[in-house]
Amino acid sequence: MVRSPTKSKSRSARNTAEIAREICSSIKDVYYDSSKDAFKKRTADLLNLYKQERGIVINKEEYLTELGYRVDVFLDGAKCHEGQLRVFKLFALLAIKCLKELDDESILDTIAISIHKKKFNASAFIRNSVVALIGRIFYGSVLEPGEKDDIETFFATHLPERMFTDLYQILWHLSADVDEDVRTGVLLAANRIQRYTGLMKVVDIHRFETTKQLFILGTRDPSEKVRTQAVSGLNVSTSGEARLLLERLIQDPCEEVRLAIAEKLSTDVPINFIAKSERQMLLKCSDLFLADTIIPEYYEILHSWARDLYSEREGLDFDVQLCPEQVLSGVFELLDSLRITKQLEQIFLRFFDHLRTRFFENIADNERSYVLFAQAFNYEKSPYVNNENYEDLCFLDDNSTGLIALNDKMKALLMWQYLSEYCCHPSLSEATRVECRQILLPTMSEYAKFIPEVWEKLKAGGEKESEARVMTFQNNCARSLISIFRNLEREEIGMREWKELLPELLHNYSFKYDLDLISLIVHDYFYYHFDTKNDPDDALHALSDLMAKIGDFGVKFNNTQDIFNDASTMFIDATQLELSQMPGSQVDVSPLTNMEPKSRKRCVQVLSAVFKNGFFLQHHPVLEGLLNDYALYTFDNQNDVESRREAFICIAGMAPLMDQNKNNYIRIARTILEDHSAQITELQKSALLLIHDAINVYGYLKVNEWYFSEVENATTSSNKLIEKLIDMCENPDTAFSTFVVRIILRLLAFDHQKFFHEAFVHLLLKLFNPGEDEKLKLLLVYFFTEYCHWSREHQCRMASAFVEAMMRLVDIDMDSTFVNVDKDEMATFVQQVTSFNALHPKAVDREHGTAHLFLAARLLTRIERVLDEKSFMNVFGSILSKCEVSEVFDETLFMNVKKGCERLHNLTADARLKKFIEAFHKRLASAEKHSQSKKAIARPEIIPKSREELEKQLEAIVTLLKSYNEETDNDKRPWLEENIQKEEGILAKMKIFGEMHVTIEDIRSRLIGKDSPLFQDNIADNEKPRPSTTPRKRRECTVSTTPKSRNALPPPSTRTLRRKPLKETLNTVAEEEDFVD
């Protein structure tokens, strides 16, 4: 250790060299001292040295000169980043203490000069060091206001106002720096001073150039590091700023930034800054609350809302500490402030798990915490329901009427349902579930008697209110009542009463049921009380009796029941026998003849719910009879849109189970597809699936005939089903048109007879048509590349479709949507995707050589027609000149192509086209010569593949297409976004002349990458400039620093500094606790 300046020679004997050496020694000691023990001591030593020498002019100048030089050196950088930060802290505190104790600004001015020289340096490392030093000066100079000081006007710093303003302006200019570390450092430095109103009034002169604006702009910075720091430092004081954080939480792609926002919302933002609609908007973000795992930071937001709502209700401060019982009381307030959605149940179940883990984390027995959690709810002061007070639900409307009482019932029932589902979850042990049931739920028999009482109250509670809201509240209550049944303890008497209750509810017309409620009742009736898989007869006869009960026509034998099922136990009286022998014109046996409209509608809804739940997956005569009596009759004879919708769902569900040679359900699908009324998109999707399945079973020609069987003046040539599908591809509804394209692609995968060739051409044009949907283009890229990857025959079909597509562009109408198709990009894509290397090593017919010979044959037959269209002629000629020729080829096709080249060469006068033809003809000659040599491999015998073999080999394509079932699950990831393993380069197993060295992966990356030619029109629209501050003129300081030659070596420079990875890089500004003495 170098001796302290206070113990060195007397002041009169100290020369300038010793002063410089002692300054260098102190800085070096701090730089290499990682334990921070030398920091305070060396600061005091340098301050004492300055006190002693400042009286001598030459020594004071030497002191300041040496210190200024060391500041310059460390601003240029250091090998040890932590040591550099310690030295900056030494400089800052030395200047501040000199200012406070001696009222001397000399050291501060010296440091400021160095900062001004380096502030706009070309090196980002040096600018970063400048920001770090300014940050430490701000941290060390803060002056806390006293009790008598006015916080609004108090100048809370030891720095002179001019110095403070100058340093702040440097930070403001560097806030728009191109380097993310510099911008992060600016936010760290500004964070320390932004809470002092008096300081901000000095610098926040312009309305849009305030310190808070730095943090607001930082929340949209391109750098994740900057956004994280901006969120952490943003002082939320208005509802607008809270709304900004909510929007960034939903939209920001970085998980680290989202977690920082969630922490800010749960700790610093009170709930009265967030409107109810904004809370609802946040809960709709399933990525936050319904991810694969529970992320505590997001559910802490709900926890803080529950605390704030309870505090607001009880008149407490938001910062007061609450016990678990009080927080859980606020949970009901939170539910009451939200709109009920389908996702809310899963969110609250996860929220309960978060709260239980947080409240009872010290309990070793995990299942015991579930019982304690159920007991923690305050069933006396909050409107929670348990096994003791559930009957009070019938009397909630004594003091209020209408929608208010209905809303109270709904929220109480929903919370009861959520809590019982969580505490009685099947994953828990039976002992735990029994204890929770004793706290929360009545017995099954008691509950079965309780439901009808509440059911009638649901009607009374909403009679005088608006129809739509009343129906929503009533059905939410009813669904909760039914769902709670599943959590009750099973008992024989209770199960019997439950089974009798559910049909009664379906026959009840106390209020208007929605489809989800009917589906829930039907599901519980058949799932818990019948074995539909092993004994469908019992379940179907029960369904038939249920229909008869709903229709109020009694138990009659009709074509819904098999009267010969058990002749020994069945009795038919004389009247029924006589009726059965009467002609159809004298008696109508259909039970729907005298049914009331509401009963008929309810029957169809029940039957639709049966098909939606998928209980019966095999044909059964009773099910067919129910379909004919209810669904078909309703669809053909009723004008009620909702009834026809449910009837069609029944038909679409039953059609795959029946022989459509006897039952033409395709004509019903046509009725749906040609109905242009609104809100039937889902039905049209079902109709398309019905047609798709029928084509796979009965063939396209048969389905096409059925589709137009009832159309007047219909002919096969003028009414092709495929033309209807192509027209639907242009539907303005992007989601629906994409679904139609998916159906066509499924059909294309097994189109062995080329029925869908026109659709192939249309989709190829659509792929290269500017303005089409981006997701649709991605889908087509993946399909076409995968389609051609596995079969040479598919490559030939692609070549044929491409040539026809180009010929359509030759004579295209200027009003056509395809007038701007990029034919050059389409030609490049087709030539690459039909090349030999694009085939998989196990592709079908790969041994027969490249498909470019087939492409060349198609081109030669069309070039003669475009000799007058120079642009198309050049495109065709360019493709021809690049076509591959393999040593294995079809001799007949080869000779025809060769003759076609010679004929076209003599026919055209265009010199450029002649060169194209000559280049390809030369390749043909080389291949022919090689095929006659001994090096040529034997040509395989061409044996056509059977349909069964092709279907087996194309199974991979269909698997990809069906892995994303949009009609059944909208939340599944589409297959086109899945990571596909990159294939290694495929080397040709035969000699290829003019070989194209390109793989399927290369083709995909070119078309879906950042610079894809498919999306060039969208790039300019989607690019958004990085938010920045107002442009300012920056002047580079021309003052240079000249190193002085001294015996003492300065600390190493950071000109060779190697930055640590992002996660390991230390903050460029010291934390606040570093300055605590």
XYZ file of C-alpha atoms in Angstrom, residues 111 172 212 224 430 482 656 730 854 915 961 991:
12
model
C -14.430 16.743 -14.222
C -30.945 14.380 -22.662
C -40.839 11.413 -17.738
C -35.201 -5.078 -24.600
C -60.355 -38.350 -1.433
C -75.249 -27.576 -13.193
C -70.551 -39.384 -42.148
C -61.986 -14.803 -52.922
C -41.559 -32.627 -68.513
C -29.588 -18.646 -77.560
C -52.511 -30.230 -43.201
C -25.596 -37.367 -63.271
